């Protein structure tokens, strides 16, 4: 038996993989961004886009560690639909300021920035006075007055970012704000965020916003500000090719001083399609199913139903559960039309398939987009954000 305690694989949203395979280019590109921005040179920041489970969150976390190791202040947020940006953003900046404070020689300067940060935070939820009064940002200084507290998010962001960036400049580094699920930021907040980044980059201030989100994120950003393409470099995070997928499996198994046959590696790649989440899921199940070292192709075959059952609950099911009956009908139509392949469908074909008027289907489609289950990469077409989702729906019996 392979020791289940030593199983290195890590399926799960945001779970750090035992080996971050195939992302060297992106990490190196980020290094260049950090270096240039710290020197006040103009540089576009990165925005990572890709389907569910390709490793955006994990890569964003890696970039955050990179920044921190270089002495930057860094903070991370996960955007949510219909939520105010102020609170999570102030928490992330608080984190970044604390990173910087360790190296800063003038505690009163740090306190000044914290006071501005607190003023910014206290403006959260102005329409809900009750909620605002109860919520405390957890910053131990009195709020400043007259800076970052106008209530106009764009003005406030510019002032706050400028102050935090100056603090970083004092210690010769910068500030990185990492935003996951960036497509979920409210339109007004996206627009203010882009404007603030634009302004800061023109000032040569060392602050970068690094985003991650679904494939339609670039469209969301450019709909908000036409110059967003000059602010961000979009990097598509995709499934791993055969070589990197093999490395993702082999390196951790090696480290445990165990083995896997070439046939088993091949079988794992066929099952996973190179999608990082699936690599972890099938790798984990294969390890646990193997009676002996090395893991064989037969072990992979025996493990597949187990892995599929786990994926059906943890990866697909949790998302399917969030859909209403009307939305499920829409998803099924997409799956039927594409015969379970991961390609998009024309919205007009979906309407024909369901025998409905296209306009009557818009609410279901729009709420599926909002829930992050589908996206529209080009006008009139719609696709699953979750790889293999069509196949999952077709295999389900109900
Ligand atoms: N480069 C990689 N090599 C190997 N495994 C990886 C890699 N990147 C991510 N993984 C694994 O894939 C899974 C999904 O990663 P992650 O949650 O970062 O994806 P995501 O793109 O953020 O997905 P979602 O859109 O659902 O948030 C995790 O189990 C993680 O360990
Ligand atoms: Mg994620």
Tab-separated table of C-alpha atoms and ligand atoms in Angstrom:
chain	number	residue	atom	x	y	z
A	1	UNK	CA	0.000	0.000	0.000
A	2	UNK	CA	1.117	3.545	-0.720
A	3	UNK	CA	0.939	5.510	2.516
A	4	UNK	CA	-2.165	7.739	2.283
A	5	UNK	CA	-0.647	10.078	4.846
A	6	UNK	CA	2.165	10.869	2.424
A	7	UNK	CA	-0.158	11.475	-0.535
A	8	UNK	CA	1.202	14.778	-1.882
A	9	UNK	CA	-1.659	15.776	-4.188
A	10	UNK	CA	-3.887	18.695	-3.273
A	11	UNK	CA	-7.189	19.000	-5.125
A	12	UNK	CA	-9.238	21.960	-3.919
A	13	UNK	CA	-9.943	25.594	-4.730
A	14	UNK	CA	-6.905	27.719	-3.897
A	15	UNK	CA	-4.983	24.700	-2.541
A	16	UNK	CA	-1.285	25.124	-2.997
A	17	UNK	CA	-0.134	22.361	-5.351
A	18	UNK	CA	2.841	20.203	-4.387
A	19	UNK	CA	4.521	21.483	-7.556
A	20	UNK	CA	3.550	24.679	-9.354
A	21	UNK	CA	4.158	23.344	-12.846
A	22	UNK	CA	4.394	25.315	-16.069
A	23	UNK	CA	4.033	28.858	-14.699
A	24	UNK	CA	7.695	29.927	-14.880
A	25	UNK	CA	7.006	32.442	-17.653
A	26	UNK	CA	4.293	34.230	-15.713
A	27	UNK	CA	6.356	34.345	-12.535
A	28	UNK	CA	9.354	35.716	-14.445
A	29	UNK	CA	7.190	38.351	-16.113
A	30	UNK	CA	5.993	39.471	-12.706
A	31	UNK	CA	9.568	39.794	-11.521
A	32	UNK	CA	10.200	42.251	-14.324
A	33	UNK	CA	7.084	44.216	-13.375
A	34	UNK	CA	8.220	44.460	-9.744
A	35	UNK	CA	11.703	45.529	-10.681
A	36	UNK	CA	10.561	48.175	-13.167
A	37	UNK	CA	7.784	49.588	-11.008
A	38	UNK	CA	10.087	49.859	-7.997
A	39	UNK	CA	12.377	51.982	-10.174
A	40	UNK	CA	9.514	54.238	-11.223
A	41	UNK	CA	9.470	52.950	-14.795
A	42	UNK	CA	6.170	52.666	-16.613
A	43	UNK	CA	4.972	49.093	-16.782
A	44	UNK	CA	1.696	47.319	-17.323
A	45	UNK	CA	0.629	45.091	-14.492
A	46	UNK	CA	-0.562	41.514	-15.043
A	47	UNK	CA	-4.102	40.261	-15.153
A	48	UNK	CA	-4.455	36.483	-15.150
A	49	UNK	CA	-7.488	35.068	-16.905
A	50	UNK	CA	-8.712	31.525	-17.344
A	51	UNK	CA	-11.341	28.913	-16.706
A	52	UNK	CA	-12.216	27.485	-13.304
A	53	UNK	CA	-9.576	25.251	-11.794
A	54	UNK	CA	-6.622	26.216	-14.010
A	55	UNK	CA	-4.680	27.663	-11.089
A	56	UNK	CA	-5.312	31.419	-11.092
A	57	UNK	CA	-5.727	31.754	-7.337
A	58	UNK	CA	-2.683	29.654	-6.614
A	59	UNK	CA	-0.579	31.642	-9.074
A	60	UNK	CA	-1.832	34.926	-7.625
A	61	UNK	CA	-0.711	33.673	-4.210
A	62	UNK	CA	2.692	32.834	-5.638
A	63	UNK	CA	3.020	36.341	-7.074
A	64	UNK	CA	2.091	37.759	-3.712
A	65	UNK	CA	4.874	35.783	-2.019
A	66	UNK	CA	7.300	36.964	-4.695
A	67	UNK	CA	6.440	40.571	-3.924
A	68	UNK	CA	6.748	40.065	-0.171
A	69	UNK	CA	10.113	38.330	-0.554
A	70	UNK	CA	11.327	41.431	-2.368
A	71	UNK	CA	10.317	43.594	0.538
A	72	UNK	CA	7.105	44.872	-1.015
A	73	UNK	CA	3.928	45.454	0.928
A	74	UNK	CA	1.242	43.160	-0.436
A	75	UNK	CA	-2.397	42.428	0.234
A	76	UNK	CA	-4.921	40.177	-1.417
A	77	UNK	CA	-8.674	40.371	-1.779
A	78	UNK	CA	-11.346	38.210	-3.316
A	79	UNK	CA	-13.989	40.332	-4.987
A	80	UNK	CA	-17.654	39.385	-4.588
A	81	UNK	CA	-20.650	40.425	-6.626
A	82	UNK	CA	-22.700	43.229	-5.085
A	83	UNK	CA	-20.108	43.964	-2.409
A	84	UNK	CA	-18.473	47.270	-1.608
A	85	UNK	CA	-14.772	47.331	-2.431
A	86	UNK	CA	-13.785	49.590	0.454
A	87	UNK	CA	-13.754	47.055	3.238
A	88	UNK	CA	-11.788	44.242	1.627
A	89	UNK	CA	-9.482	46.784	0.029
A	90	UNK	CA	-8.755	48.500	3.309
A	91	UNK	CA	-8.031	45.141	4.937
A	92	UNK	CA	-5.609	44.271	2.102
A	93	UNK	CA	-3.864	47.627	2.317
A	94	UNK	CA	-3.651	47.317	6.069
A	95	UNK	CA	-1.798	44.056	5.520
A	96	UNK	CA	0.514	45.755	3.003
A	97	UNK	CA	1.228	48.659	5.347
A	98	UNK	CA	2.108	46.218	8.126
A	99	UNK	CA	4.566	44.484	5.762
A	100	UNK	CA	6.181	47.850	5.061
A	101	UNK	CA	6.131	49.038	8.673
A	102	UNK	CA	8.594	46.313	9.634
A	103	UNK	CA	11.250	47.931	7.446
A	104	UNK	CA	10.239	51.560	7.867
A	105	UNK	CA	12.275	53.793	10.181
A	106	UNK	CA	9.680	56.460	10.921
A	107	UNK	CA	6.746	55.058	12.917
A	108	UNK	CA	4.921	58.405	12.771
A	109	UNK	CA	4.859	58.224	8.947
A	110	UNK	CA	3.399	54.752	9.144
A	111	UNK	CA	0.768	55.996	11.592
A	112	UNK	CA	-0.169	58.851	9.292
A	113	UNK	CA	-0.843	56.425	6.476
A	114	UNK	CA	-2.807	54.150	8.791
A	115	UNK	CA	-4.920	57.124	9.808
A	116	UNK	CA	-5.749	57.842	6.160
A	117	UNK	CA	-6.462	54.166	5.605
A	118	UNK	CA	-8.865	54.197	8.520
A	119	UNK	CA	-10.629	57.277	7.176
A	120	UNK	CA	-11.015	55.501	3.841
A	121	UNK	CA	-12.330	52.341	5.500
A	122	UNK	CA	-14.895	54.184	7.601
A	123	UNK	CA	-16.579	55.466	4.459
A	124	UNK	CA	-17.719	51.919	3.625
A	125	UNK	CA	-21.455	51.442	3.246
A	126	UNK	CA	-22.536	55.048	3.549
A	127	UNK	CA	-26.154	54.056	2.834
A	128	UNK	CA	-26.237	51.667	5.699
A	129	UNK	CA	-25.402	53.724	8.741
A	130	UNK	CA	-26.259	50.960	11.189
A	131	UNK	CA	-23.889	48.476	9.599
A	132	UNK	CA	-21.199	51.098	9.306
A	133	UNK	CA	-21.361	52.027	12.960
A	134	UNK	CA	-20.983	48.452	14.096
A	135	UNK	CA	-18.117	47.619	11.768
A	136	UNK	CA	-14.623	48.553	12.860
A	137	UNK	CA	-11.713	48.299	10.465
A	138	UNK	CA	-9.369	47.175	13.249
A	139	UNK	CA	-6.819	49.904	12.713
A	140	UNK	CA	-5.417	51.196	15.987
A	141	UNK	CA	-5.072	54.887	15.216
A	142	UNK	CA	-7.609	57.719	15.054
A	143	UNK	CA	-8.929	58.312	11.527
A	144	UNK	CA	-7.392	61.198	9.603
A	145	UNK	CA	-9.606	63.925	8.250
A	146	UNK	CA	-9.821	65.357	4.782
A	147	UNK	CA	-7.929	62.646	2.964
A	148	UNK	CA	-9.354	59.546	1.228
A	149	UNK	CA	-12.676	60.218	2.964
A	150	UNK	CA	-14.602	62.275	0.395
A	151	UNK	CA	-16.952	59.395	-0.324
A	152	UNK	CA	-16.077	59.587	-4.018
A	153	UNK	CA	-14.333	56.275	-4.458
A	154	UNK	CA	-12.116	57.434	-7.310
A	155	UNK	CA	-10.723	60.464	-5.485
A	156	UNK	CA	-10.326	58.453	-2.303
A	157	UNK	CA	-8.475	55.638	-4.032
A	158	UNK	CA	-6.002	58.002	-5.651
A	159	UNK	CA	-5.241	59.670	-2.324
A	160	UNK	CA	-4.961	56.442	-0.416
A	161	UNK	CA	-2.854	54.684	-3.070
A	162	UNK	CA	-0.533	57.676	-3.292
A	163	UNK	CA	0.096	57.673	0.448
A	164	UNK	CA	0.666	53.923	0.696
A	165	UNK	CA	2.939	53.992	-2.354
A	166	UNK	CA	5.015	56.769	-0.784
A	167	UNK	CA	5.513	54.675	2.305
A	168	UNK	CA	6.849	51.896	0.090
A	169	UNK	CA	9.034	54.333	-1.791
A	170	UNK	CA	10.645	55.316	1.523
A	171	UNK	CA	11.955	51.770	1.840
A	172	UNK	CA	12.805	51.418	-1.844
A	173	UNK	CA	10.068	48.964	-2.761
A	174	UNK	CA	6.417	49.102	-3.760
A	175	UNK	CA	2.884	47.947	-3.036
A	176	UNK	CA	1.077	45.080	-4.724
A	177	UNK	CA	-2.674	44.680	-4.441
A	178	UNK	CA	-3.841	41.286	-5.665
A	179	UNK	CA	-7.477	40.955	-6.650
A	180	UNK	CA	-8.984	37.533	-7.226
A	181	UNK	CA	-12.336	37.057	-9.026
A	182	UNK	CA	-11.822	40.558	-10.375
A	183	UNK	CA	-14.761	40.239	-12.797
A	184	UNK	CA	-17.055	40.444	-9.760
A	185	UNK	CA	-16.120	44.000	-8.771
A	186	UNK	CA	-19.021	46.431	-9.134
A	187	UNK	CA	-18.861	48.585	-12.299
A	188	UNK	CA	-18.366	51.865	-10.407
A	189	UNK	CA	-15.579	50.368	-8.345
A	190	UNK	CA	-13.841	48.852	-11.397
A	191	UNK	CA	-13.898	52.150	-13.135
A	192	UNK	CA	-12.520	53.975	-10.078
A	193	UNK	CA	-9.848	51.341	-9.619
A	194	UNK	CA	-8.687	51.628	-13.229
A	195	UNK	CA	-8.666	55.413	-12.992
A	196	UNK	CA	-6.624	55.316	-9.791
A	197	UNK	CA	-4.112	52.862	-11.295
A	198	UNK	CA	-3.840	55.056	-14.356
A	199	UNK	CA	-3.163	58.126	-12.276
A	200	UNK	CA	-0.633	56.392	-10.038
A	201	UNK	CA	1.272	54.997	-13.000
A	202	UNK	CA	1.463	58.441	-14.538
A	203	UNK	CA	2.932	59.720	-11.291
A	204	UNK	CA	5.454	56.889	-11.391
A	205	UNK	CA	4.265	55.727	-7.974
A	206	UNK	CA	5.263	52.156	-7.124
A	207	UNK	CA	1.877	50.504	-6.804
A	208	UNK	CA	0.488	47.674	-8.890
A	209	UNK	CA	-2.871	45.991	-8.997
A	210	UNK	CA	-2.586	42.373	-10.104
A	211	UNK	CA	-5.851	40.758	-11.096
A	212	UNK	CA	-7.169	37.290	-11.712
A	213	UNK	CA	-10.518	36.256	-13.095
A	214	UNK	CA	-12.630	34.514	-15.669
A	215	UNK	CA	-11.942	34.760	-19.409
A	216	UNK	CA	-14.285	37.686	-19.920
A	217	UNK	CA	-12.431	39.878	-17.403
A	218	UNK	CA	-10.585	41.835	-20.141
A	219	UNK	CA	-13.965	42.695	-21.674
A	220	UNK	CA	-15.266	43.845	-18.284
A	221	UNK	CA	-12.250	46.099	-17.816
A	222	UNK	CA	-12.255	47.594	-21.278
A	223	UNK	CA	-16.005	48.242	-21.109
A	224	UNK	CA	-15.254	50.228	-17.973
A	225	UNK	CA	-12.206	52.159	-19.193
A	226	UNK	CA	-11.031	52.175	-22.780
A	227	UNK	CA	-7.419	52.611	-21.661
A	228	UNK	CA	-7.445	49.463	-19.501
A	229	UNK	CA	-5.371	47.663	-22.146
A	230	UNK	CA	-2.582	50.108	-21.482
A	231	UNK	CA	-2.772	49.415	-17.755
A	232	UNK	CA	-2.860	45.634	-17.792
A	233	UNK	CA	-1.177	42.867	-19.682
A	234	UNK	CA	-3.607	39.979	-19.988
A	235	UNK	CA	-2.078	36.601	-19.430
A	236	UNK	CA	-4.150	33.568	-20.259
A	237	UNK	CA	-3.697	30.769	-17.716
A	238	UNK	CA	-4.518	27.515	-19.388
A	239	UNK	CA	-4.317	23.767	-18.987
A	240	UNK	CA	-0.802	22.342	-18.809
A	241	UNK	CA	0.803	20.689	-21.819
A	242	UNK	CA	1.912	17.088	-21.575
A	243	UNK	CA	5.399	17.878	-20.355
A	244	UNK	CA	4.290	20.224	-17.591
A	245	UNK	CA	1.387	17.995	-16.593
A	246	UNK	CA	3.834	15.097	-16.221
A	247	UNK	CA	6.119	17.290	-14.163
A	248	UNK	CA	3.211	18.268	-11.899
A	249	UNK	CA	2.726	14.561	-11.152
A	250	UNK	CA	6.299	13.321	-11.171
A	251	UNK	CA	8.004	15.926	-9.021
A	252	UNK	CA	5.852	15.382	-5.917
A	253	UNK	CA	5.930	11.587	-6.303
A	254	UNK	CA	9.711	11.741	-6.597
A	255	UNK	CA	9.969	13.792	-3.456
A	256	UNK	CA	8.093	11.085	-1.593
A	257	UNK	CA	10.606	8.603	-3.028
A	258	UNK	CA	7.829	6.745	-4.784
A	259	UNK	CA	7.346	5.966	-8.485
A	260	UNK	CA	4.841	5.895	-11.320
A	261	UNK	CA	5.003	4.010	-14.626
A	262	UNK	CA	5.020	5.814	-18.007
A	263	UNK	CA	1.667	4.207	-18.866
A	264	UNK	CA	0.164	5.554	-15.684
A	265	UNK	CA	1.424	9.043	-16.486
A	266	UNK	CA	-0.156	8.792	-19.910
A	267	UNK	CA	-3.446	7.596	-18.409
A	268	UNK	CA	-3.431	10.472	-15.917
A	269	UNK	CA	-2.943	12.975	-18.713
A	270	UNK	CA	-5.825	11.513	-20.715
A	271	UNK	CA	-8.073	11.725	-17.649
A	272	UNK	CA	-7.063	15.245	-16.623
A	273	UNK	CA	-6.780	16.819	-20.046
A	274	UNK	CA	-3.944	18.783	-18.451
A	275	UNK	CA	-6.323	20.784	-16.233
A	276	UNK	CA	-4.527	21.450	-12.947
A	277	UNK	CA	-7.531	20.741	-10.735
A	278	UNK	CA	-8.059	17.382	-12.442
A	279	UNK	CA	-4.354	16.540	-12.268
A	280	UNK	CA	-4.545	16.900	-8.492
A	281	UNK	CA	-7.826	14.985	-8.209
A	282	UNK	CA	-6.807	12.008	-10.360
A	283	UNK	CA	-3.265	12.009	-8.977
A	284	UNK	CA	-4.557	11.861	-5.445
A	285	UNK	CA	-7.015	9.035	-6.163
A	286	UNK	CA	-4.397	7.039	-8.109
A	287	UNK	CA	-1.937	7.225	-5.223
A	288	UNK	CA	-4.561	6.015	-2.760
A	289	UNK	CA	-5.703	3.213	-5.081
A	290	UNK	CA	-2.213	1.830	-5.753
A	291	UNK	CA	-1.576	-1.418	-3.839
A	292	UNK	CA	2.179	-1.118	-4.451
A	293	UNK	CA	4.838	1.301	-5.535
A	294	UNK	CA	5.037	2.281	-8.447
A	295	UNK	CA	1.589	3.577	-9.407
A	296	UNK	CA	0.418	1.770	-12.575
A	297	UNK	CA	-2.057	2.518	-15.357
A	298	UNK	CA	-4.373	-0.018	-13.776
A	299	UNK	CA	-4.322	1.938	-10.510
A	300	UNK	CA	-5.301	5.053	-12.444
A	301	UNK	CA	-8.205	3.151	-14.047
A	302	UNK	CA	-9.364	1.772	-10.704
A	303	UNK	CA	-9.112	5.228	-9.144
A	304	UNK	CA	-11.047	7.084	-11.850
A	305	UNK	CA	-14.588	6.428	-10.546
A	306	UNK	CA	-13.519	7.537	-7.072
A	307	UNK	CA	-11.963	10.715	-8.446
A	308	UNK	CA	-15.000	11.401	-10.638
A	309	UNK	CA	-17.303	11.013	-7.649
A	310	UNK	CA	-15.222	13.529	-5.680
A	311	UNK	CA	-15.193	15.956	-8.586
A	312	UNK	CA	-18.945	15.559	-9.045
A	313	UNK	CA	-19.435	16.806	-5.498
A	314	UNK	CA	-16.571	19.226	-4.905
A	315	UNK	CA	-15.858	20.733	-8.294
A	316	UNK	CA	-19.016	20.449	-10.399
A	317	UNK	CA	-21.793	19.775	-7.917
A	318	UNK	CA	-21.153	22.747	-5.666
A	319	UNK	CA	-21.574	24.981	-8.695
A	320	UNK	CA	-24.566	23.166	-10.166
A	321	UNK	CA	-26.316	23.453	-6.788
A	322	UNK	CA	-26.200	27.220	-7.033
A	323	UNK	CA	-28.261	27.258	-10.242
A	324	UNK	CA	-32.050	27.701	-10.220
A	325	UNK	CA	-34.280	25.357	-12.261
A	326	UNK	CA	-34.460	27.857	-15.147
A	327	UNK	CA	-30.688	28.231	-15.094
A	328	UNK	CA	-30.205	24.456	-15.015
A	329	UNK	CA	-32.399	24.141	-18.075
A	330	UNK	CA	-30.175	26.663	-19.820
A	331	UNK	CA	-27.004	24.828	-18.774
A	332	UNK	CA	-28.399	21.516	-19.976
A	333	UNK	CA	-29.280	23.021	-23.343
A	334	UNK	CA	-25.691	24.237	-23.665
A	335	UNK	CA	-24.390	20.766	-22.795
A	336	UNK	CA	-26.707	19.030	-25.269
A	337	UNK	CA	-25.875	21.438	-28.071
A	338	UNK	CA	-22.133	21.045	-27.623
A	339	UNK	CA	-22.456	17.310	-26.918
A	340	UNK	CA	-20.429	17.733	-23.777
A	341	UNK	CA	-17.424	19.279	-25.474
A	342	UNK	CA	-15.860	22.364	-23.916
A	343	UNK	CA	-16.772	24.743	-26.681
A	344	UNK	CA	-19.279	27.546	-26.559
A	345	UNK	CA	-22.731	27.647	-28.121
A	346	UNK	CA	-24.542	30.412	-29.960
A	347	UNK	CA	-27.199	31.958	-27.732
A	348	UNK	CA	-29.574	31.918	-30.708
A	349	UNK	CA	-29.115	28.131	-31.035
A	350	UNK	CA	-29.910	27.695	-27.353
A	351	UNK	CA	-33.163	29.599	-27.851
A	352	UNK	CA	-34.070	27.404	-30.830
A	353	UNK	CA	-33.131	24.272	-28.897
A	354	UNK	CA	-35.402	25.251	-26.011
A	355	UNK	CA	-38.129	26.541	-28.341
A	356	UNK	CA	-38.086	29.931	-26.634
A	357	UNK	CA	-37.662	33.561	-27.548
A	358	UNK	CA	-34.039	34.650	-27.025
A	359	UNK	CA	-35.143	37.610	-24.898
A	360	UNK	CA	-36.992	35.302	-22.492
A	361	UNK	CA	-33.724	33.504	-21.796
A	362	UNK	CA	-31.674	36.589	-21.003
A	363	UNK	CA	-32.435	36.614	-17.268
A	364	UNK	CA	-31.205	33.021	-16.851
A	365	UNK	CA	-28.127	33.705	-18.924
A	366	UNK	CA	-27.305	36.942	-17.104
A	367	UNK	CA	-27.607	35.378	-13.686
A	368	UNK	CA	-25.459	32.422	-14.765
A	369	UNK	CA	-22.809	34.915	-15.833
A	370	UNK	CA	-23.124	36.682	-12.500
A	371	UNK	CA	-22.733	33.369	-10.683
A	372	UNK	CA	-19.580	32.745	-12.678
A	373	UNK	CA	-20.830	29.526	-14.299
A	374	UNK	CA	-20.798	30.738	-17.900
A	375	UNK	CA	-19.177	33.588	-19.764
A	376	UNK	CA	-19.535	35.294	-23.071
A	377	UNK	CA	-16.189	35.558	-24.799
A	378	UNK	CA	-17.668	36.986	-27.957
A	379	UNK	CA	-21.004	38.568	-28.771
A	380	UNK	CA	-23.814	36.077	-29.185
A	381	UNK	CA	-21.884	33.127	-27.823
A	382	UNK	CA	-21.783	31.565	-24.411
A	383	UNK	CA	-19.488	28.953	-22.850
A	384	UNK	CA	-18.972	27.154	-19.548
A	385	UNK	CA	-16.374	28.605	-17.197
A	386	UNK	CA	-15.935	25.146	-15.682
A	387	UNK	CA	-13.925	22.696	-17.821
A	388	UNK	CA	-15.717	19.408	-18.599
A	389	UNK	CA	-18.958	20.850	-17.202
A	390	UNK	CA	-20.960	19.849	-20.279
A	391	UNK	CA	-19.820	16.276	-19.943
A	392	UNK	CA	-20.634	16.297	-16.250
A	393	UNK	CA	-24.194	17.463	-17.014
A	394	UNK	CA	-24.731	14.845	-19.704
A	395	UNK	CA	-23.444	12.059	-17.429
A	396	UNK	CA	-25.712	13.095	-14.589
A	397	UNK	CA	-28.922	11.202	-14.430
A	398	UNK	CA	-31.963	13.237	-13.520
B	1	LIG	N1	0.607	25.016	-11.948
B	1	LIG	C1	-0.016	24.033	-11.301
B	1	LIG	N2	0.500	22.784	-11.267
B	1	LIG	C2	-0.144	21.818	-10.600
B	1	LIG	N3	-1.293	21.970	-9.942
B	1	LIG	C3	-1.853	23.177	-9.939
B	1	LIG	C4	-1.247	24.270	-10.622
B	1	LIG	N4	-2.022	25.355	-10.460
B	1	LIG	C5	-3.077	24.971	-9.715
B	1	LIG	N5	-2.989	23.674	-9.393
B	1	LIG	C6	-4.002	22.931	-8.618
B	1	LIG	O1	-5.248	23.122	-9.290
B	1	LIG	C7	-6.316	23.338	-8.363
B	1	LIG	C8	-7.052	24.629	-8.705
B	1	LIG	O2	-6.232	25.762	-8.464
B	1	LIG	P1	-6.888	27.214	-8.212
B	1	LIG	O3	-7.906	27.138	-7.138
B	1	LIG	O4	-5.778	28.172	-8.086
B	1	LIG	O5	-7.632	27.450	-9.611
B	1	LIG	P2	-8.468	28.733	-10.072
B	1	LIG	O6	-8.092	28.999	-11.481
B	1	LIG	O7	-8.321	29.827	-9.096
B	1	LIG	O8	-9.955	28.184	-10.030
B	1	LIG	P3	-11.347	29.014	-9.781
B	1	LIG	O9	-11.628	29.752	-11.039
B	1	LIG	O10	-12.345	27.920	-9.517
B	1	LIG	O11	-11.137	29.902	-8.608
B	1	LIG	C9	-5.701	23.265	-6.983
B	1	LIG	O12	-5.930	21.971	-6.457
B	1	LIG	C10	-4.216	23.491	-7.212
B	1	LIG	O13	-3.439	22.792	-6.275
B	2	LIG	MG1	-9.646	30.859	-7.902
